Short mmCIF file of C-alpha atoms and ligand atoms in Angstrom, two decimals:
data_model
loop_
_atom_site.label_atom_id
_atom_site.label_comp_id
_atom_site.label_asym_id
_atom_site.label_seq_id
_atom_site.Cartn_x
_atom_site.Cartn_y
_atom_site.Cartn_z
CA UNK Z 464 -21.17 -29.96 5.62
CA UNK Z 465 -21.44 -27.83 8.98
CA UNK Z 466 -19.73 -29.80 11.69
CA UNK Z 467 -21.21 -29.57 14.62
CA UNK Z 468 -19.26 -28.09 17.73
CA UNK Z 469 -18.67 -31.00 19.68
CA UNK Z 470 -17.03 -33.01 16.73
CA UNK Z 471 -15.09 -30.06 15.75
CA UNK Z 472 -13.80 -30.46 19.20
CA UNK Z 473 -12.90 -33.85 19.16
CA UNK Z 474 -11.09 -33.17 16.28
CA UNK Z 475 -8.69 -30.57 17.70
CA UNK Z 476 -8.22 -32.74 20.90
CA UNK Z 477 -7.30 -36.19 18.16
CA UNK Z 478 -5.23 -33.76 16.54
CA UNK Z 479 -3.20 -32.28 19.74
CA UNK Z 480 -2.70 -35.78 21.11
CA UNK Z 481 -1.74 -37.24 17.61
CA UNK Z 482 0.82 -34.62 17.16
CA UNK Z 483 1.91 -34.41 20.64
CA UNK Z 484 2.52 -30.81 20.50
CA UNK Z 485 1.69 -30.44 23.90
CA UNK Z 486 4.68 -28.45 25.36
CA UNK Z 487 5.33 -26.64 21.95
CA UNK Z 488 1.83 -25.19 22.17
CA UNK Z 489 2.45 -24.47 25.51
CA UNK Z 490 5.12 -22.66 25.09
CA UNK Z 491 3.93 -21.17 22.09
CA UNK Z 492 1.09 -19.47 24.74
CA UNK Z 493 3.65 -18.70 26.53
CA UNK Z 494 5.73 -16.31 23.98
CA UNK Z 495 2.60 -14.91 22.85
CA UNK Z 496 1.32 -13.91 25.99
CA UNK Z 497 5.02 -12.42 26.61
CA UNK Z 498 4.58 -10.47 23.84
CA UNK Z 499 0.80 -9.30 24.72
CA UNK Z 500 2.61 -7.77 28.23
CA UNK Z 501 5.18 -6.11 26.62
CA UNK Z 502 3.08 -4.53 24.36
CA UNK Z 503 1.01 -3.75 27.51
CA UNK Z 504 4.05 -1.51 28.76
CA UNK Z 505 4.91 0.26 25.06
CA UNK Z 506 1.97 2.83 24.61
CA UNK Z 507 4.55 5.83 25.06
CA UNK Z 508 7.15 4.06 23.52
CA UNK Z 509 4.83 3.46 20.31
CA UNK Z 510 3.78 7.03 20.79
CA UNK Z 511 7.00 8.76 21.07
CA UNK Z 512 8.98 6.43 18.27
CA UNK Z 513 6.07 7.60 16.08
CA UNK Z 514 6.45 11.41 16.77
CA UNK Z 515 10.41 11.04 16.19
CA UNK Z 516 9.67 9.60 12.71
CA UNK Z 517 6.14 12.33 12.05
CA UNK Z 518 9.08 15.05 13.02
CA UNK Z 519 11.52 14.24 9.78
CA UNK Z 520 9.85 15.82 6.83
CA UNK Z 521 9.59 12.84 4.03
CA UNK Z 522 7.41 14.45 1.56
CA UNK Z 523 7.72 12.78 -1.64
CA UNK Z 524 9.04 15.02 -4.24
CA UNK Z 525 6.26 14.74 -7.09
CA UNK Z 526 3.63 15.62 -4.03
CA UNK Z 527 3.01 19.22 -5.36
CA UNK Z 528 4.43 20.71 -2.87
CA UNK Z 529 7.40 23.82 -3.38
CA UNK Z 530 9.49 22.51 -1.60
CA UNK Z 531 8.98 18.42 -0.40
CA UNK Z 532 11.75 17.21 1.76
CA UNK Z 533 12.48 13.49 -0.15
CA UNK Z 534 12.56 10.30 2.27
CA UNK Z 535 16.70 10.52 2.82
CA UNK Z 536 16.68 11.88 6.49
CA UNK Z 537 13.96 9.92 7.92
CA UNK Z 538 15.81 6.72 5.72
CA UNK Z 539 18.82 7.39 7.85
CA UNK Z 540 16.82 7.61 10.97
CA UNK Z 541 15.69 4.50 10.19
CA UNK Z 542 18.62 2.67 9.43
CA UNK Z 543 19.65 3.84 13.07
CA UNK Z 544 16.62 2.51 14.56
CA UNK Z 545 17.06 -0.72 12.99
CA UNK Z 546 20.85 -1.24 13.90
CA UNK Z 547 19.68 -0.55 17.82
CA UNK Z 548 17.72 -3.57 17.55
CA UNK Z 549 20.28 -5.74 16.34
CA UNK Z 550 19.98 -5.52 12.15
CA UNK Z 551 22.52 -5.08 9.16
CA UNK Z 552 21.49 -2.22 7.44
CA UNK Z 553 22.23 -1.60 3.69
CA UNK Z 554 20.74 1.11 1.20
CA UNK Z 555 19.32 -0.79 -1.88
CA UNK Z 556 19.10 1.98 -4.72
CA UNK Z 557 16.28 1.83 -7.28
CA UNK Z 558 17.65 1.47 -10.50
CA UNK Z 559 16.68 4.29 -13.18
CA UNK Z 560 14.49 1.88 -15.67
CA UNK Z 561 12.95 0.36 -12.85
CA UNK Z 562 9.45 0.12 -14.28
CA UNK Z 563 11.45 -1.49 -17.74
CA UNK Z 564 12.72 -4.29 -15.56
CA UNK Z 565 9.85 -4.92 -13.74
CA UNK Z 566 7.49 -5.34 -16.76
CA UNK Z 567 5.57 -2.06 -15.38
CA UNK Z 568 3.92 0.49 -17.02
CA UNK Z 569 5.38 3.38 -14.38
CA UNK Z 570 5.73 6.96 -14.63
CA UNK Z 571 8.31 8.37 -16.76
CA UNK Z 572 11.03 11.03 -15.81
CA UNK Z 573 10.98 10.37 -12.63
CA UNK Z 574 14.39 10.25 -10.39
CA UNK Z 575 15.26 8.41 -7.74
CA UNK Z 576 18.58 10.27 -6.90
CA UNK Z 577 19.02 10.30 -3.23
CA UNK Z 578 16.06 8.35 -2.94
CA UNK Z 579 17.39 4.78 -1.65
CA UNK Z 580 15.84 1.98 0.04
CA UNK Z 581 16.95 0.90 3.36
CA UNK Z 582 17.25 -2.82 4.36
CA UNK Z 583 17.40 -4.06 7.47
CA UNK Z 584 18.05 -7.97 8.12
CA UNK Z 585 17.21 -9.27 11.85
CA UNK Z 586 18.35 -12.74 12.84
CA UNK Z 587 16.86 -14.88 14.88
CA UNK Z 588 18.18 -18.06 15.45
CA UNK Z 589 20.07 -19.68 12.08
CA UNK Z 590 16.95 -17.67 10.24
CA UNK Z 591 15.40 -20.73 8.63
CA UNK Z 592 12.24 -19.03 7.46
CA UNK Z 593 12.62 -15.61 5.88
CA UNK Z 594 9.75 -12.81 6.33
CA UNK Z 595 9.80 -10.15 4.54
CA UNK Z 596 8.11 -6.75 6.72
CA UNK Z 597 7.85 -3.71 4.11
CA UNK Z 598 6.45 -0.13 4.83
CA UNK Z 599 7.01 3.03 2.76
CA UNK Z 600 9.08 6.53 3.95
CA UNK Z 601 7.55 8.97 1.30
CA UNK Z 602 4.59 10.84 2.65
CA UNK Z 603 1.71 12.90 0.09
CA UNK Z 604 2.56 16.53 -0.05
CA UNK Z 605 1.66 18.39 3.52
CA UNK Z 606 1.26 21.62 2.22
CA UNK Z 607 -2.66 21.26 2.53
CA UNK Z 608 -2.14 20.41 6.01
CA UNK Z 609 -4.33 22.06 9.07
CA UNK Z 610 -1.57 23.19 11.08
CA UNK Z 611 1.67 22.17 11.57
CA UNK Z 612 2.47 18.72 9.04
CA UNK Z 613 5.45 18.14 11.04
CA UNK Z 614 4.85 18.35 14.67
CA UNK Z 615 4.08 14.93 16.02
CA UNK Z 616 1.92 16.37 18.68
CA UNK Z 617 0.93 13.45 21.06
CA UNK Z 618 -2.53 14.26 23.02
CA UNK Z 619 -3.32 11.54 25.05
CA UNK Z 620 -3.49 8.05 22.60
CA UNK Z 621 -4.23 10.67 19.53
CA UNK Z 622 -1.12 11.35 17.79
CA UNK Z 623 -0.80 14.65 14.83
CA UNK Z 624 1.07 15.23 11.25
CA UNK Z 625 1.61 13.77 7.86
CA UNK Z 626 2.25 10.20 7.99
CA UNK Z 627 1.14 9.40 11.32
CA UNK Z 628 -1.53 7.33 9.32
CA UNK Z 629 0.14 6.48 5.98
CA UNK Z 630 2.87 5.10 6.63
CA UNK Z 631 5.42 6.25 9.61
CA UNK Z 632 2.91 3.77 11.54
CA UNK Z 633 3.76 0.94 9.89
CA UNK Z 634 7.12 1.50 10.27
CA UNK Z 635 6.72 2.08 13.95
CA UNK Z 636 4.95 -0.82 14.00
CA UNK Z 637 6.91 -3.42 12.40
CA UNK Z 638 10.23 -1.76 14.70
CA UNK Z 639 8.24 -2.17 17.23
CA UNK Z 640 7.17 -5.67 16.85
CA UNK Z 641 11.26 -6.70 16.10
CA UNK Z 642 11.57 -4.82 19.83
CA UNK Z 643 9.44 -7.18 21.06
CA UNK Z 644 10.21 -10.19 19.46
CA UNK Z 645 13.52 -9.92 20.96
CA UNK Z 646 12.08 -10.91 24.17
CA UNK Z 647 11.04 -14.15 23.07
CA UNK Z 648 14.04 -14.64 20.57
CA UNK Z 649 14.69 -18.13 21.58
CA UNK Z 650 11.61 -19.49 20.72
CA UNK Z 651 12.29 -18.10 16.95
CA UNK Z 652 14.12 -19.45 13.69
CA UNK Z 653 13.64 -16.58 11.44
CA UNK Z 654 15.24 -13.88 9.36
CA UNK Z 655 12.98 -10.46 9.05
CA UNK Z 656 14.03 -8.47 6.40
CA UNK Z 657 12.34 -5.33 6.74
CA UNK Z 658 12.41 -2.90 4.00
CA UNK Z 659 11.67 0.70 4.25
CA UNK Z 660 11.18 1.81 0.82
CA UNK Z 661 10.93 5.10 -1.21
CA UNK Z 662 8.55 6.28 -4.00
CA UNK Z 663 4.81 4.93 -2.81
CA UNK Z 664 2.63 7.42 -3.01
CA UNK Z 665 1.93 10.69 -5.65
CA UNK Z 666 1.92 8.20 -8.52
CA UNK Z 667 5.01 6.53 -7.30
CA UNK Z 668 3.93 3.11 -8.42
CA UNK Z 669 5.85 1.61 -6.04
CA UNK Z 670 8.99 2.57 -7.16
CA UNK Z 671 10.77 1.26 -4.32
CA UNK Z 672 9.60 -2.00 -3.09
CA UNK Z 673 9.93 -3.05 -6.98
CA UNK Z 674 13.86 -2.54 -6.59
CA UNK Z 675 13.68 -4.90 -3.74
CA UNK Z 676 12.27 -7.51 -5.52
CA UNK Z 677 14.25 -7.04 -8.73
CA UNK Z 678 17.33 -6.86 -6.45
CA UNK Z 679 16.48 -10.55 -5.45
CA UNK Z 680 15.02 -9.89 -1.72
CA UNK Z 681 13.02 -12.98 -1.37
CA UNK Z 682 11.14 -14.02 1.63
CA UNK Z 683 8.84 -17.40 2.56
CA UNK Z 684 6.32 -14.80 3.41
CA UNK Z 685 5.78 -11.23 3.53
CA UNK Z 686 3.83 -8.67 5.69
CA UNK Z 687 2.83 -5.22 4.03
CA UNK Z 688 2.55 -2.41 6.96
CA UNK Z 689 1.00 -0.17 5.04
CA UNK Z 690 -2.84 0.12 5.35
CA UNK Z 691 -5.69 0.62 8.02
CA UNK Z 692 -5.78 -0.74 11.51
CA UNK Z 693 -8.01 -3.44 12.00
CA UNK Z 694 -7.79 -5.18 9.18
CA UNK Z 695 -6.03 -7.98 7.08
CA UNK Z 696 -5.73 -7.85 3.50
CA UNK Z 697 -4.78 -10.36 0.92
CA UNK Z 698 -5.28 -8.87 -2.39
CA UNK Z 699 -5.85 -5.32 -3.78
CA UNK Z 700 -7.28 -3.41 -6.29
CA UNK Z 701 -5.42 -2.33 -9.54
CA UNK Z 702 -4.78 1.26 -10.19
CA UNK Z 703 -4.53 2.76 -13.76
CA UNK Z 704 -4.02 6.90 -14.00
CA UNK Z 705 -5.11 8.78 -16.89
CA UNK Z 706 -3.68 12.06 -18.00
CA UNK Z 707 -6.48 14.32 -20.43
CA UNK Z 708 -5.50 17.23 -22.48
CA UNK Z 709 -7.95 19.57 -24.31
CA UNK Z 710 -6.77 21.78 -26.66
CA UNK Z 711 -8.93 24.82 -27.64
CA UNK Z 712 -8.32 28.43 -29.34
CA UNK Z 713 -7.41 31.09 -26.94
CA UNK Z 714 -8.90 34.28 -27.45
CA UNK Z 715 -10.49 37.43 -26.01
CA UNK Z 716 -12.92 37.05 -23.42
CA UNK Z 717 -15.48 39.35 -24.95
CA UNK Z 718 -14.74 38.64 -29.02
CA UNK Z 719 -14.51 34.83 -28.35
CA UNK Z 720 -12.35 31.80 -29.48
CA UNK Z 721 -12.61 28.02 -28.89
CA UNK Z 722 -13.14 27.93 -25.17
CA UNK Z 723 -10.98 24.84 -23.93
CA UNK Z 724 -12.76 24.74 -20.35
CA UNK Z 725 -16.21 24.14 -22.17
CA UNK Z 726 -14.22 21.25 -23.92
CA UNK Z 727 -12.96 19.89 -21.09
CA UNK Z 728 -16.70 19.53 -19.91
CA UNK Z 729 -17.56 17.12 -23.04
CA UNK Z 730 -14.73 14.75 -22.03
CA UNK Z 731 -16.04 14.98 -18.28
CA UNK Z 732 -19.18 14.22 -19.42
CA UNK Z 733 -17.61 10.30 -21.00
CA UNK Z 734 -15.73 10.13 -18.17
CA UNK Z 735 -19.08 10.42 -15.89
CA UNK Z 736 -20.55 7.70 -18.05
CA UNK Z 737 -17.75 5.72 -18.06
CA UNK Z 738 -17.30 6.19 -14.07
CA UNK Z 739 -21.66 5.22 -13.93
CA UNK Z 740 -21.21 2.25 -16.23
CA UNK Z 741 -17.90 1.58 -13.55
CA UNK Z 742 -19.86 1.74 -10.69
CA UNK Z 743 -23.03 -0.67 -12.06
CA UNK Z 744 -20.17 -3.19 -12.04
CA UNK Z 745 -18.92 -2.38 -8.48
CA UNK Z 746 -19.71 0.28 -6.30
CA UNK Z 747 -16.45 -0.28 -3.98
CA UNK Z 748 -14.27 0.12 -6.89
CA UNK Z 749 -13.77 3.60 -7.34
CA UNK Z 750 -12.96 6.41 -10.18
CA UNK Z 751 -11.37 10.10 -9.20
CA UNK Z 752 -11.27 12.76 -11.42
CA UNK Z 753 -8.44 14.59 -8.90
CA UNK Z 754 -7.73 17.25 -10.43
CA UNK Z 755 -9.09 19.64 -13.58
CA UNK Z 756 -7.05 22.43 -14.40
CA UNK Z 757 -8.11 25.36 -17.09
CA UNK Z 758 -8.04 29.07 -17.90
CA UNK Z 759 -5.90 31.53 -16.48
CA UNK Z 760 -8.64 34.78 -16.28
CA UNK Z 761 -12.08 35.53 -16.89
CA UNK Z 762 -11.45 37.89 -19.84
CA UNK Z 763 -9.02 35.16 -21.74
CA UNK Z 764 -10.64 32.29 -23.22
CA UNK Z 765 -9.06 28.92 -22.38
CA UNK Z 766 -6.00 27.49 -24.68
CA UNK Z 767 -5.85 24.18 -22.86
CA UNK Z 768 -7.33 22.15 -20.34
CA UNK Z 769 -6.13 19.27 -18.40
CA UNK Z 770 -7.87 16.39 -15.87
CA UNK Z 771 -5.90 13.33 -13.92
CA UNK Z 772 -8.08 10.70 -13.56
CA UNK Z 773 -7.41 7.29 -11.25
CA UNK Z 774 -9.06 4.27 -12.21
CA UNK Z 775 -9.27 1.27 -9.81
CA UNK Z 776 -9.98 -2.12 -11.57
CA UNK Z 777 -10.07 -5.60 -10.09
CA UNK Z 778 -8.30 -9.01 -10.19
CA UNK Z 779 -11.12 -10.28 -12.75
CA UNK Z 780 -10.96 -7.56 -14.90
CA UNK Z 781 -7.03 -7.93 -15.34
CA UNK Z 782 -7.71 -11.58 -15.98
CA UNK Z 783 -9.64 -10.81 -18.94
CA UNK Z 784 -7.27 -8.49 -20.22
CA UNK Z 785 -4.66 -11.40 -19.72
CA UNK Z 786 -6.98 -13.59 -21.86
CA UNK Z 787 -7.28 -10.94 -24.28
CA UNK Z 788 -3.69 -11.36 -24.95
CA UNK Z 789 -3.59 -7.90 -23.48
CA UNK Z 790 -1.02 -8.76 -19.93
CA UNK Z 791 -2.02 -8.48 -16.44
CA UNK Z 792 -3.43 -5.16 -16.25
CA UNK Z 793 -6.10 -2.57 -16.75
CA UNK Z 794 -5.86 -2.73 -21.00
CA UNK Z 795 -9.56 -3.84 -21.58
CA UNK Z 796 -10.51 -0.92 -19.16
CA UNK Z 797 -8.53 1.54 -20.74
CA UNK Z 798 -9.51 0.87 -23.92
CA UNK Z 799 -13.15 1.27 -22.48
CA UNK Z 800 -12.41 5.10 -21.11
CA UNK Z 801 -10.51 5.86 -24.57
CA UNK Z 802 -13.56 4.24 -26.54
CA UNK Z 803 -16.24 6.30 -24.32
CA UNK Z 804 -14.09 9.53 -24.47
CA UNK Z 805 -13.68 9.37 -28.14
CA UNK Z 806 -17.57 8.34 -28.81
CA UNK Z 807 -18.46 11.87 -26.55
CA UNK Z 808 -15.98 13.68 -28.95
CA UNK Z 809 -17.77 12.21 -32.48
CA UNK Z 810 -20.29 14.77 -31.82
CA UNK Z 811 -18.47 17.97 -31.50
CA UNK Z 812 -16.94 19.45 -34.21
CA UNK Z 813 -14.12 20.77 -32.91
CA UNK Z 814 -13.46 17.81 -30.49
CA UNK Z 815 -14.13 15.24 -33.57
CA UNK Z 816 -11.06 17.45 -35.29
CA UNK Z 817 -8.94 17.94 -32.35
CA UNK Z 818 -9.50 14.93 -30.08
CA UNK Z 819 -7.89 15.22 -26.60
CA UNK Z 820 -4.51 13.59 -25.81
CA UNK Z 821 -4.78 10.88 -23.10
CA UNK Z 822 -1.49 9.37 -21.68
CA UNK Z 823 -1.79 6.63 -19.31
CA UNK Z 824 0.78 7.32 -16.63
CA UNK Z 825 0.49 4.05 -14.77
CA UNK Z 826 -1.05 0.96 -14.79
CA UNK Z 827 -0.37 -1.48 -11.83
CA UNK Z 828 -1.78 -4.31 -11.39
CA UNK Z 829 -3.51 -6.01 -8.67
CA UNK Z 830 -2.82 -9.06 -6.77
CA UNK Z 831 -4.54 -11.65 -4.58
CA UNK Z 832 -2.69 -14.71 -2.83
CA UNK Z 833 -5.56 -17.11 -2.85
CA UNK Z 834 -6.39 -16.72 -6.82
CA UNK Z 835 -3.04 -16.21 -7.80
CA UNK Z 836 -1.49 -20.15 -9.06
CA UNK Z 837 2.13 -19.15 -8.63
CA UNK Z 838 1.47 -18.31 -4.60
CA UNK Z 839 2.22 -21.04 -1.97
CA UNK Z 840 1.20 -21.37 0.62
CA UNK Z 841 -1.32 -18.31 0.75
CA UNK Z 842 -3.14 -20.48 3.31
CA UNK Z 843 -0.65 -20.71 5.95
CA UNK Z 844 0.16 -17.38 6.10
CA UNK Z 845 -3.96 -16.29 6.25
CA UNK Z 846 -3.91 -18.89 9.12
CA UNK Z 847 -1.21 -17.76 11.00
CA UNK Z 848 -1.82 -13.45 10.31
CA UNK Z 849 -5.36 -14.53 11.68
CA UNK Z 850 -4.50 -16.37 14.25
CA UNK Z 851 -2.11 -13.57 15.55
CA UNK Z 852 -4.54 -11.02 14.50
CA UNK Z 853 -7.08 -12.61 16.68
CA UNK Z 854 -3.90 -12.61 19.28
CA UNK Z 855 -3.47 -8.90 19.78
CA UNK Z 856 -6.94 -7.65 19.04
CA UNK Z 857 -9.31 -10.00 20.73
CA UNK Z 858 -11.32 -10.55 18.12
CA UNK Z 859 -11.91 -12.24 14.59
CA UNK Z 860 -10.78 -10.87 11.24
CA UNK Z 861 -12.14 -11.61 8.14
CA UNK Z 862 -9.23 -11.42 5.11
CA UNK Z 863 -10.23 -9.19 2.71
CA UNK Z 864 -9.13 -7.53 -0.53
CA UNK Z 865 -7.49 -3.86 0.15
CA UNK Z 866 -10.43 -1.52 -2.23
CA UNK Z 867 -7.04 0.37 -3.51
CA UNK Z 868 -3.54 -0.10 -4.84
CA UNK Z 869 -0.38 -0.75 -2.66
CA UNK Z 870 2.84 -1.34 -2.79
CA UNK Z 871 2.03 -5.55 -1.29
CA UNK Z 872 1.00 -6.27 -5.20
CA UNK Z 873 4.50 -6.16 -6.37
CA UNK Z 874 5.98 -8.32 -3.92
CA UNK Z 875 3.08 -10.55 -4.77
CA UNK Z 876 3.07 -10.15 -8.67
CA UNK Z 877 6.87 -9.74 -9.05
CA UNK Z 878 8.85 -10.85 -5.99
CA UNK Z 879 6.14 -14.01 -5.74
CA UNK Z 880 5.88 -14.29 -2.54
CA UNK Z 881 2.31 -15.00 -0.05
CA UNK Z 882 2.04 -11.34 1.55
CA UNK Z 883 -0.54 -9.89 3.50
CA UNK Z 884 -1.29 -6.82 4.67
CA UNK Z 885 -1.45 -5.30 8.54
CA UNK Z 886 -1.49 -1.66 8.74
CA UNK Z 887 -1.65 0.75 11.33
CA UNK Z 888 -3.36 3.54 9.87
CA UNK Z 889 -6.61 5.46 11.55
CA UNK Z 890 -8.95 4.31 9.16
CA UNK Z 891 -10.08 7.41 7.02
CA UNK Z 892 -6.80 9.42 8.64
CA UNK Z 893 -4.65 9.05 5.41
CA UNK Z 894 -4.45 11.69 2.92
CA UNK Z 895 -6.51 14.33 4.87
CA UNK Z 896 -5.89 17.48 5.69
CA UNK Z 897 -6.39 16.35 9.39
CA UNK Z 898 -4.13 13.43 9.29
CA UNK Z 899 -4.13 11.73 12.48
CA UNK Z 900 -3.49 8.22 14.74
CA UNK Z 901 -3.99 6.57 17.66
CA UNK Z 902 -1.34 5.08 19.58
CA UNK Z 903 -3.51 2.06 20.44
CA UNK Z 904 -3.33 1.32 16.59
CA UNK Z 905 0.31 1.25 16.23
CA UNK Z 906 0.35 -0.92 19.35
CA UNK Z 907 -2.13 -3.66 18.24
CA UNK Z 908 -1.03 -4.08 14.79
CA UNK Z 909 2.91 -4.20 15.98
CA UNK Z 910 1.26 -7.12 18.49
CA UNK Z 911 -0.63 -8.66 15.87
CA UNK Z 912 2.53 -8.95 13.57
CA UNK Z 913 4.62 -9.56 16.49
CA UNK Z 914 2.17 -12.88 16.95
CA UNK Z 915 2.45 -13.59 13.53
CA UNK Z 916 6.19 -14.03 12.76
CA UNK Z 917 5.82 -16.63 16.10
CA UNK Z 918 3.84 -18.25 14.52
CA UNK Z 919 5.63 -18.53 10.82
CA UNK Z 920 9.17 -18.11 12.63
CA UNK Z 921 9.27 -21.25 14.65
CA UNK Z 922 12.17 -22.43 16.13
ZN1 LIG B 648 0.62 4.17 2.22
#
């Protein structure tokens, strides 16, 4: 039934004067446009808080890189930032079987020694309603970086180094938007408890923010800050990583062997059909084949070869496999890549005799607040993230599902909690060699959250 304008109007006006909300909404227009001005006044502050944080080296440490920093420094930094703006600060470990607890299938041997969580609780009034803000420390590896990773350079609005994008924004941003919501404090009956969390990214599974919610961190509703500018998300994609190893026969380049490379090119060749018969399904949802290692010389013929493969799947797809009996995950797709990859192999003799090894290194699953059953209410917070959204940008937003994994799934999955996501990132900036940001993103998206806890905060 399309309602036509007029009606829809004297709807809103029966439902102002039946509520008599009058000075509430005022004065919620009032806070919000509060907030709009200061933001108006923060460009260099946005700019310069993001520099200090692009400046403290957080590589993760199973980036690739020789020698990756570990999110400790910058953690302290921003436990300091967080105290200046009024917050009890505590470091929330992540326990060694992490992934055990959580009912994960996570990486193994990894550490998280000197690797903790900060937490950060703001108060705002008796903090009735508790929002959860979460953004991660841990950078990708910077060692593939044009020029210097680390130097924050600010050049006008455009803003240099590893992390500017994914994720030292978002936690610029959601400092930022505490910073601002101070100024309207009285209008607000909230707790924020903001989490800056370890072990996101180089196959960290989300290490971190899965601590929190094993350790009980609970919030009405939660705001991911990880992510592009722009853009809300309520839902993402699953991720499930693949490790291949081919074993052939080395031998002498010119009197011959079992060349391994030229068996690593079978298995390529399932994984292409399996990535084909992925993308008939859905083009957005994507397979990488990141990296393919084998050989050591030209006059050696390859012992071993090895690819790492990340498979995205979607909400539906991990439904079936909970049908199947099989959890919430990726199992039906796995079994489809091992079923493809050992069809390919049938044919080869050698293959057929000594089938690759595949390990699965992660599977994590995906979430979305409006299909999930145990989320509520996913509608107020949509309302109320667009509503703000619309607030600091100007413009409409259309919810949408995040076409990758983040870290928003477990507090969804495992914490249960509505979340949504509002990043800051330079869309296309994250992960490249050229990492970059604009301050105007940081700005907008700490506004847009800024309007958001208003409106779920309420005194
Ligand atoms: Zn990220």
């Amino acid at each position: 039934v399309v309602k036509t304008e007029e009606f829809q109007r004297e709807e809103f006006a029966a439902g102002i004067w039946n509520l008599e909300p009058e000075a509430i909404l005022m004065s919620d227009i009032n806070s919000g446009s509060v907030l709009s001005s200061w933001f108006e006044g923060a460009s260099q502050r946005a700019l310069s808080l993001l520099s200090e944080l692009i400046r403290i080296p957080t590589v993760n440490p199973y980036s690739g890189d020789p020698d990756p920093s570990g999110e400790a420094a910058g953690q302290v930094f921003v436990a300091e930032q967080m105290r200046k703006l009024g917050a009890s600060t505590e470091s929330l470990p992540v326990p060694a079987d992490v992934y055990k607890q959580g009912g994960i299938h996570g990486p193994r041997e990894r550490s998280w020694q000197k690797r903790e969580n900060v937490v950060g609780r703001f108060q705002f009034g008796s903090g009735r309603t508790r929002i959860i803000f979460n953004a991660h420390m841990d950078t990708i590896g910077a060692s593939d970086y044009q020029g210097d990773p680390f130097s924050g350079k600010i050049e006008g609005d455009l803003i240099y180094g590893r992390g500017s994008s994914d994720c030292k924004c978002g936690l610029a941003s959601g400092l930022l938007a505490i910073e601002a919501l101070r100024t309207v404090e009285s209008d607000l009956d909230c707790q924020i408890i903001f989490q800056s969390v370890v072990d996101e990214e180089c196959n960290g599974a989300g290490a971190g923010t899965l601590a929190c919610c094993l350790a009980g961190l609970k919030g009405d509703y939660a705001i991911v800050l990880d992510g592009s500018a722009g853009m809300i998300y309520a839902g993402c994609l699953g991720i499930a990583t693949a490790e291949v190893s081919v074993t052939g026969r080395s031998g002498h380049g010119s009197i011959g062997g079992v060349s391994a490379l030229e068996k690593l090119l079978i298995v390529k060749k399932a994984i292409d059909i399996f990535t084909e018969e992925r993308r008939g399904r859905d083009p957005e949802v994507a397979v990488n084949v990141g990296v393919l290692n084998c050989g050591i010389a030209p006059w050696v013929v390859p012992n071993s070869g090895f690819m790492a493969v990340n498979i995205n799947y979607d909400f539906n797809e991990a439904l079936a496999s909970q049908k199947a009996g099989l959890g919430f995950c990726g199992a039906e797709v796995r079994a489809r890549f091992e079923e493809l990859i050992t069809a390919t192999c049938a044919d080869d003799p050698w293959l057929s005799k000594n089938p690759p090894k595949i390990v699965w290194v992660k599977d994590v699953q995906p979430f979305s607040i409006e299909r999930d059953p145990q989320i509520d209410p996913a509608a107020k917070l949509i309302d109320a993230a667009s509503d703000g959204f619309r607030s600091a940008w100007g413009r409409d937003v259309t919810v949408s599902d995040l076409p990758a994994w983040c870290d928003a799934s477990h507090l969804c999955r495992i914490g249960k909690m509505p979340v949504v996501g509002m990043g800051s990132g330079q869309p296309g900036a994250s992960h490249t060699a050229t990492e970059y940001n604009c301050g105007m993103n940081v700005l907008q998206t700490a506004n847009a959250v800024a309007q958001t806890v208003l409106r779920l905060g309420k005194a």
